[in-house]
Coordinates of C-alpha atoms in Angstrom, one line a residue:
X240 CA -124.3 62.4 5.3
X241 CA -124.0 65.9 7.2
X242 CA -124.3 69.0 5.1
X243 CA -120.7 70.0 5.8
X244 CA -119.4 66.9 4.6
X245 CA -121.3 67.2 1.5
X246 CA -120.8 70.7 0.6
X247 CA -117.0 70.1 1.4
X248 CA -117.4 67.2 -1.1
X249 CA -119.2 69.3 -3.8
X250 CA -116.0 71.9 -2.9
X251 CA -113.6 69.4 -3.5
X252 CA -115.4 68.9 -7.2
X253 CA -115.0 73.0 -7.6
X254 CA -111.3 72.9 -7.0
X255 CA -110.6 70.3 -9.9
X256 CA -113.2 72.0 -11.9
X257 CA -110.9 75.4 -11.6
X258 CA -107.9 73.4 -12.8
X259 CA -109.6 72.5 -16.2
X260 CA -110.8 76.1 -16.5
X261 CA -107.0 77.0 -17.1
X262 CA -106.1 78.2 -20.8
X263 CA -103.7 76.1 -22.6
X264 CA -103.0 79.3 -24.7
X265 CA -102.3 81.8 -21.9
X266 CA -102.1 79.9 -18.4
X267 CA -104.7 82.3 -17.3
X268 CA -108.3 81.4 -16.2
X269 CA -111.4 80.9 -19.4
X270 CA -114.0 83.4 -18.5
X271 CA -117.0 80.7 -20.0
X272 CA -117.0 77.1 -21.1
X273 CA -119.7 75.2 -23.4
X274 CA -119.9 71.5 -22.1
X275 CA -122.1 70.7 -25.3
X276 CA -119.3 72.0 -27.7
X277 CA -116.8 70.9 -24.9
X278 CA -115.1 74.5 -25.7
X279 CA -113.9 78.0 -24.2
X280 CA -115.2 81.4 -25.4
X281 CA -112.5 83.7 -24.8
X282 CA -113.7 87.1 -23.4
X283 CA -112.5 89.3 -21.8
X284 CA -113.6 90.5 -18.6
X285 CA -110.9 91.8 -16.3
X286 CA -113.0 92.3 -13.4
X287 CA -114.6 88.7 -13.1
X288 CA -111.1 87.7 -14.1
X289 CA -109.2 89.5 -11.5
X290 CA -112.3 88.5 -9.1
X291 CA -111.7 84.5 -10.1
X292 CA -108.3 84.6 -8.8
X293 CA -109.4 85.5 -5.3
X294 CA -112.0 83.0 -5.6
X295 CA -109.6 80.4 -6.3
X296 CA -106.9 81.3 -3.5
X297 CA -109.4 81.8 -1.0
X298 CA -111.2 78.2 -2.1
X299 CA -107.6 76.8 -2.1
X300 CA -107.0 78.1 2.0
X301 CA -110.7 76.5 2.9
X302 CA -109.4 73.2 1.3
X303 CA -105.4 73.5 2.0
X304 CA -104.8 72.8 -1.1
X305 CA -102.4 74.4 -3.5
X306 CA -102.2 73.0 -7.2
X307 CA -104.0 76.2 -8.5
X308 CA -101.0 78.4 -6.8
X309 CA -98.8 78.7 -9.8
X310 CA -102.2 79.9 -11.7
X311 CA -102.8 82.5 -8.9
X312 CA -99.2 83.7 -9.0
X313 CA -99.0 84.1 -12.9
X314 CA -102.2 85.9 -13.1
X315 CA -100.7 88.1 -10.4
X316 CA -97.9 88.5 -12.3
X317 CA -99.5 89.3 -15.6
X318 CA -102.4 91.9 -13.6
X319 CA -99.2 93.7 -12.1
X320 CA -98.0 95.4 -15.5
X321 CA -101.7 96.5 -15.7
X322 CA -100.8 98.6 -12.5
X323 CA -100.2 102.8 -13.3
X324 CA -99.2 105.1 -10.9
X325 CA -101.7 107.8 -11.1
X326 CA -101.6 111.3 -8.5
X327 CA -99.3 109.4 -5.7
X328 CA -102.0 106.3 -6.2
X329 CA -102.4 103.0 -8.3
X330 CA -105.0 102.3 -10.2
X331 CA -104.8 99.3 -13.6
X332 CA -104.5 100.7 -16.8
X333 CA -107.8 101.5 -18.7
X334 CA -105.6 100.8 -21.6
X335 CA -104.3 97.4 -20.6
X336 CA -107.9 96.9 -19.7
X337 CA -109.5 98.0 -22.8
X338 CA -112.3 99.6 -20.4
X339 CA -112.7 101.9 -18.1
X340 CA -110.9 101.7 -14.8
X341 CA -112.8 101.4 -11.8
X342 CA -112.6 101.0 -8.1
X343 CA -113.9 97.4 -8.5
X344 CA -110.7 96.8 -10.6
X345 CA -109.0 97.9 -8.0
X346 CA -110.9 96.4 -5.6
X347 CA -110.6 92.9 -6.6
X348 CA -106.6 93.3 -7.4
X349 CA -106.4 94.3 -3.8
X350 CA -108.0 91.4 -2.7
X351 CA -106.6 89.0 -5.1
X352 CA -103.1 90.4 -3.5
X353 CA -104.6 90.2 0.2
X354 CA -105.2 86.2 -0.4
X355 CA -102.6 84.9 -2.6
X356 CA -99.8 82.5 -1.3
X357 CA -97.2 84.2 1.0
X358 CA -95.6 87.2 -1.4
X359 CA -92.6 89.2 -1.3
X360 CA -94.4 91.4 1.8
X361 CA -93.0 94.7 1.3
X362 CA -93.4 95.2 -2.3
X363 CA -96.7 93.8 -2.1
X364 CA -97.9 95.9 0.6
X365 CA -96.8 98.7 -0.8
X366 CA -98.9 97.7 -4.3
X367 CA -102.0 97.2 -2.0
X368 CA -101.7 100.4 -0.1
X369 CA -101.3 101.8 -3.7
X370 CA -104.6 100.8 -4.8
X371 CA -106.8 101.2 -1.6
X372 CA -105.5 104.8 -1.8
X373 CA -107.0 105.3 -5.1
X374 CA -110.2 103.9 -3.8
X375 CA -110.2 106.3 -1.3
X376 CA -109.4 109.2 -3.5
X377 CA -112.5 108.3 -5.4
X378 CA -115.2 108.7 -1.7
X379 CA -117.4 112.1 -2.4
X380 CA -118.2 114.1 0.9
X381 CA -121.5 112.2 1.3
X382 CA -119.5 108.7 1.8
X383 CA -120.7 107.5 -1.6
X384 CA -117.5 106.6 -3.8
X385 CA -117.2 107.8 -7.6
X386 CA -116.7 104.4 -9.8
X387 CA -114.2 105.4 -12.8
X388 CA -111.2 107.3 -12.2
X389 CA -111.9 109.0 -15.3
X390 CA -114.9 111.7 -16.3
X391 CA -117.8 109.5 -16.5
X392 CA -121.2 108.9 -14.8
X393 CA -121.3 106.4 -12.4
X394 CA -122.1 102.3 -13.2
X395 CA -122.8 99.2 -11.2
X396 CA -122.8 101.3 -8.2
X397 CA -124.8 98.6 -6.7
X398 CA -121.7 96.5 -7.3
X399 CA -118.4 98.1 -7.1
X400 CA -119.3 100.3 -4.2
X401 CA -119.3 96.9 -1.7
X402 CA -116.2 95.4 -3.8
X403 CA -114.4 98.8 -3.1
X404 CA -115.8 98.9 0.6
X405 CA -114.5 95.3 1.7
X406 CA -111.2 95.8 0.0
X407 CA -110.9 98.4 2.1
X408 CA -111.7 96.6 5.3
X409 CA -109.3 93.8 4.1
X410 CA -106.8 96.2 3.8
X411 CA -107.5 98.1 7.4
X412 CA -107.2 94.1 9.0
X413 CA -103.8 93.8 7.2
X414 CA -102.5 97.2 7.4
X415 CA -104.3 98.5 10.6
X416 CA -104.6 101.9 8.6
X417 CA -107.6 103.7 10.7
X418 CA -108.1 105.5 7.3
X419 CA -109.9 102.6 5.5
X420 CA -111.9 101.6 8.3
X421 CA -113.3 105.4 8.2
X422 CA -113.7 105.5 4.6
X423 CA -115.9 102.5 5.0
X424 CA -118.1 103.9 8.2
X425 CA -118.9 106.9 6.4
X426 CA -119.6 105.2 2.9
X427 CA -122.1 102.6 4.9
X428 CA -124.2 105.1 6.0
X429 CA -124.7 106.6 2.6
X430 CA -124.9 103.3 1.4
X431 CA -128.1 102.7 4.0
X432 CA -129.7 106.0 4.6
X433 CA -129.3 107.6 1.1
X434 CA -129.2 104.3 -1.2
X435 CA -131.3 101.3 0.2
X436 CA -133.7 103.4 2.0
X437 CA -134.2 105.6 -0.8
X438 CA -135.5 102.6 -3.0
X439 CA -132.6 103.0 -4.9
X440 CA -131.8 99.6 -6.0
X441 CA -133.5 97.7 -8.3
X442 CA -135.7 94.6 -7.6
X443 CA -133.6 92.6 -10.4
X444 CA -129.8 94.3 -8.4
X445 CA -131.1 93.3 -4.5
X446 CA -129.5 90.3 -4.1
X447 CA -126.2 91.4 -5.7
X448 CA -126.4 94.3 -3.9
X449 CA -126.8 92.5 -0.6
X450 CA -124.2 90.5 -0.8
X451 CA -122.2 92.4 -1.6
X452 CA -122.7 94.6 1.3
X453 CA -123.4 91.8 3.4
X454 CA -120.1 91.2 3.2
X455 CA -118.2 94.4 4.4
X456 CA -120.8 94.7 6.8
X457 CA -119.7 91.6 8.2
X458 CA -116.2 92.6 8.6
X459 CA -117.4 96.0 9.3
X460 CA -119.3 94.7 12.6
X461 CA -116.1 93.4 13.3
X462 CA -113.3 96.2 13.3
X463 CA -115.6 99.0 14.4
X464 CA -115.2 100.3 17.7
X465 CA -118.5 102.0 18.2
X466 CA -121.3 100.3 19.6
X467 CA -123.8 102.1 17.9
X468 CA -121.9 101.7 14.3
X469 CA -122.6 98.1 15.3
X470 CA -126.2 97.7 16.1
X471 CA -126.8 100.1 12.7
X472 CA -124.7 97.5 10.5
X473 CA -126.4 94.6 12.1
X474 CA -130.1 96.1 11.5
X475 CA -128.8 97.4 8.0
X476 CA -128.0 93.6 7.2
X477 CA -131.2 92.1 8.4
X478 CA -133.5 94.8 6.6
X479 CA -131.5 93.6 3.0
X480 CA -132.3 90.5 3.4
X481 CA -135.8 90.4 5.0
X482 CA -136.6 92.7 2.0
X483 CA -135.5 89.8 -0.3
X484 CA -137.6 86.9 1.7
X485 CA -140.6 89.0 2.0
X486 CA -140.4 89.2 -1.6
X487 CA -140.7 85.9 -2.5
X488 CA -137.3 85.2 -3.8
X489 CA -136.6 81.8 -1.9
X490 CA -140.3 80.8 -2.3
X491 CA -139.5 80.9 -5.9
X492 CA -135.9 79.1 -5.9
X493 CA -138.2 76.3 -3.9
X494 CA -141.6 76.0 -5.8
X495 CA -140.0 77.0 -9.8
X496 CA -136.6 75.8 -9.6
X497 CA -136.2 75.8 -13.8
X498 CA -137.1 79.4 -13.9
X499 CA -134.0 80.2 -11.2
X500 CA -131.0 82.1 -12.8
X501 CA -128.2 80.6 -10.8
X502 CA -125.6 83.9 -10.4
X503 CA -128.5 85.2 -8.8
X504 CA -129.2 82.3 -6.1
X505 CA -125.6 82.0 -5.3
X506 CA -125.0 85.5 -4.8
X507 CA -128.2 85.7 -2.7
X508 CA -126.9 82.7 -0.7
X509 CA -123.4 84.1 0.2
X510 CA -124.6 87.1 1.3
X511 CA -127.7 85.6 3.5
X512 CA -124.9 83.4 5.1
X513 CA -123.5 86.5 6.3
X514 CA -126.8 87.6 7.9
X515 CA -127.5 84.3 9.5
X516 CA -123.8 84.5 11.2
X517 CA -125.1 88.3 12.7
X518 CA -128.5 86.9 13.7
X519 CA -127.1 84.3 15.7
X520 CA -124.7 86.7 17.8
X521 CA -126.4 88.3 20.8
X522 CA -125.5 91.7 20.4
X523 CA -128.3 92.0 17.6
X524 CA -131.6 93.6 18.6
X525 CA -134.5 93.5 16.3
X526 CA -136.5 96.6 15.6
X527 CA -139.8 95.1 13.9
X528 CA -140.6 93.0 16.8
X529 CA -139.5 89.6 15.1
X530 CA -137.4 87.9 17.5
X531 CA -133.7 86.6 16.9
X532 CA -135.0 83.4 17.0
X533 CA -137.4 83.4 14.4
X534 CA -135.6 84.9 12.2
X535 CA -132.9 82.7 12.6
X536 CA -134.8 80.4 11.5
X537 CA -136.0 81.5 8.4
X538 CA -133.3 82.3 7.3
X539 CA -131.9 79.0 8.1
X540 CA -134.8 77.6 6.4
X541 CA -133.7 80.2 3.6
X542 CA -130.3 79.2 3.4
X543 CA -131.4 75.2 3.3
X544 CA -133.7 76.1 0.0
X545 CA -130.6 77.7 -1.7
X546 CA -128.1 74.9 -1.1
X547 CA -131.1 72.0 -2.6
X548 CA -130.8 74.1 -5.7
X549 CA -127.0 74.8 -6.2
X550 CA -126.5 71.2 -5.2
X551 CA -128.8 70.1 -8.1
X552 CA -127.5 72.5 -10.4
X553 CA -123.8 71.5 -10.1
X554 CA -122.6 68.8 -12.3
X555 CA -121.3 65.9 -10.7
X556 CA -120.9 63.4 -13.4
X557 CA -119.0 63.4 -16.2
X558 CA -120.2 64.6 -19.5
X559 CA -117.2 66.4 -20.5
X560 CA -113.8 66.0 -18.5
X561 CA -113.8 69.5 -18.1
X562 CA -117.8 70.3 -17.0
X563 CA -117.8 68.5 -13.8
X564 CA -117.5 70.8 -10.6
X565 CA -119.3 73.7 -12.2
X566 CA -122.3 75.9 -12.7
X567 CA -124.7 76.1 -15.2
X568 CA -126.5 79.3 -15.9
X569 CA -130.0 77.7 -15.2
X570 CA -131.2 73.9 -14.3
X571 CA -131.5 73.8 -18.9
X572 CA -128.5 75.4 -20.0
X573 CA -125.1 73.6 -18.9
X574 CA -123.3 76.9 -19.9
X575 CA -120.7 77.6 -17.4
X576 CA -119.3 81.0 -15.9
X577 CA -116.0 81.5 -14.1
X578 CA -117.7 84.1 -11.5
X579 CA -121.1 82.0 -10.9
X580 CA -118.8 79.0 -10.0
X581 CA -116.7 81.2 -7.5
X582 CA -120.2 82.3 -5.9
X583 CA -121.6 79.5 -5.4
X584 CA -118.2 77.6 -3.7
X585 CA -118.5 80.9 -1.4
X586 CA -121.9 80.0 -0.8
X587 CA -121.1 76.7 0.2
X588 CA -117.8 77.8 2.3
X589 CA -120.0 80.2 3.9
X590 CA -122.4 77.7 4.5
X591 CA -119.8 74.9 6.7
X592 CA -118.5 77.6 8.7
X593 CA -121.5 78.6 9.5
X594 CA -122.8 74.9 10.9
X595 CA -125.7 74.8 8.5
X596 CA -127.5 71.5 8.5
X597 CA -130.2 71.2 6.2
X598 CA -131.7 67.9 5.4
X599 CA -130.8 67.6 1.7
X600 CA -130.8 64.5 0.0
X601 CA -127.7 61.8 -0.3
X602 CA -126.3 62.1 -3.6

C-alpha cells in the first residue's frame, strides 16, 4: 500500500474519531478522553479548544468531508460572545476565558474564522481584521510581540509568538493587508537573530518551537517579495531542524519508541514536513556545505521514522467506540488529547502533500 493511501486511511479514522470527541452536554469538543474508563474529563482549555476547531475544519477540507461543520459553526458561535472590543481592536474576554488573554487566543480564533465553512464574509472579515489588529498592537520595536494584553511578563513565547505570526500571514493571504506581512518580517528576524541564535529556547520547547515557526516560515517564503527575506527564512528553517536531528531526537523516536512522548513527535513531524517542502525547492542554498540533496534525504529518512511511530501509536481497533482514531500520550498510556490528535493528522496531511513514501509496514 502507498504511504498516501495509508495515511489518508489512518485520516479517515481521525475524522470519525473527532465526531465522538463531541460533548453530549455542550455540543462543543472534550478536551481529554480515558479509553480505560471510556469517559471525558472536562477541562478547560480555550486555547487547545479554539485551536481544535481549526484542526477539524482544516482536516474536514483535506478529506471534503463536512459532518463536523455544525460542530465548527457552534463553537464559532459560542467563541464569538468571548470577543471584546478593546482600544479600536478585538481581543476574547479574559473573563469569558477565566485566564489571561493572549495573542495565541487570538491567534487561533483568527484562524479558526480563516477555515471555517463559507461565513457571512463581511462580518467575519471585519471580526478577523479585529483580532489580527490586536496582535499587532501587541509587536515591541525589536519585532518580538508582547503575549497578554494585560500587565504581565511574558509566557510560552516559544509558542504564541509563531501562532500569532501565521495568523497573521493567513490574514495578509485573505486580506492582502501589507501591514501583517511586515509585522511578521520584522518579528522573524527577532525570532532568529535574537531568540534561536541566542540559545534561547529550551532543549525540551525545540520542536514545538519549530513547528511552529516552521510553519509561518513556510507561508512567509511565500508572500515575501524580497529575495534576500527568502533565502534568510529558508536557512532559518533548516538550522531548526538540523539542530533537532543532530540532537538525536529521531534516533530516539526509532531506537526507544516507549520512552517517546507523542505531542512531542507529532509536533516535530509537522513542522519537519515544512522543511522537507523548502529543501526540495531550488531556490534554497545551503551554508554548512551539506548539499540539498543530502539533506533531503535525511530528513526524508526523518520524516519516515516519525510516521512508523504515530502509525503505531494510533488506535485502529476497537476497544472503546469512542478510542479508535486517536492518540495516546505514549505507546503505555491510551490517554487521549484533543490537540495531540490534531497534530498528528497535520503531520500526516503534511506528509501526502508532500509525496512522502516511506516503506512502513501494511497494517
Amino acid at each position: 500500500m502507498k504511504t498516501a493511501e495509508l495515511l489518508t486511511q489512518r485520516l479517515e479514522l481521525v475524522y470519525r474519531w473527532y465526531e465522538g470527541m463531541i460533548s453530549p452536554d455542550t455540543g462543543l469538543f472534550e478536551y481529554l478522553y480515558l479509553p480505560q474508563d471510556d469517559t471525558f474529563i472536562r477541562k478547560k482549555s480555550p486555547i487547545r479548544e479554539i485551536a481544535s476547531v481549526w484542526d477539524a475544519a482544516m482536516l474536514g477540507d483535506f478529506l471534503n468531508r463536512n459532518e463536523l461543520r455544525p460542530l465548527v459553526e457552534k463553537s464559532l458561535r459560542h467563541y464569538d460572545d468571548y470577543l471584546v472590543e478593546r482600544d479600536g481592536y478585538v481581543i476574547l474576554d479574559p473573563h469569558r476565558l477565566e485566564e489571561p488573554s493572549s495573542i495565541s487566543h487570538s491567534a487561533f480564533m483568527i484562524l479558526a474564522l480563516l477555515h471555517a465553512p463559507p461565513p457571512k464574509e463581511t462580518r467575519r472579515a471585519r471580526q478577523i481584521a479585529a483580532l489580527a489588529d490586536g496582535i499587532l498592537r501587541q509587536q515591541r520595536p525589536n519585532g518580538s510581540y508582547k503575549v497578554y494584553f494585560h500587565d504581565l511578563p511574558d509566557q510560552g513565547e516559544e509558542l504564541y509568538a509563531g501562532e500569532a505570526m501565521l495568523s497573521l500571514l493567513e490574514t495578509y493571504r485573505q486580506l492582502k493587508d501589507s501591514r501583517y506581512l511586515q509585522s511578521v518580517e520584522r518579528g522573524f528576524f527577532y525570532y532568529d537573530a535574537q531568540y534561536f541564535r541566542r540559545d534561547h529556547v529550551a532543549e525540551d520547547m525545540l520542536v514545538f518551537f519549530a513547528n511552529w515557526q516552521s510553519q509561518l516560515c513556510r507561508l512567509l517564503f511565500e508572500y515575501t517579495q524580497s529575495a534576500g527575506i527568502k533565502q534568510d527564512v529558508a536557512d532559518y528553517l533548516c538550522r531548526m531542524h538540523d539542530q533537532i536531528i543532530e540532537r538525536g531526537f529521531y534516533e530516539n523516536v526509532e531506537r526507544h519508541p516507549a520512552q517517546q512522548v507523542s505531542v512531542e513527535v507529532a509536533c516535530a513531524l509537522e513542522g519537519l514536513n515544512d522543511a522537507y517542502a523548502f529543501d526540495t525547492h531550488a531556490f534554497i542554498r545551503t551554508s554548512d556545505g551539506t548539499s540539498n540533496d543530502e539533506r533531503t534525504k535525511r530528513y526524508h529518512q526523518c520524516i519516515c521514522t516519525g510516521l512508523a511511530y504515530l502509525l503505531r501509536l494510533q488506535c485502529t481497533h476497537d476497544e472503546t467506540e469512542r478510542e479508535r482514531g486517536g492518540f495516546g500520550l505514549t505507546l503505555g498510556d491510551r490517554a487521549q488529547r484533543i490537540d495531540i490528535t490534531g497534530h498528528a493528522a497535520g503531520a500526516f496531511m503534511k506528509s501526502v502533500e508532500n509525496g512522502i513514501e516511506c516503506g512502513l509496514p501494511t497494517p
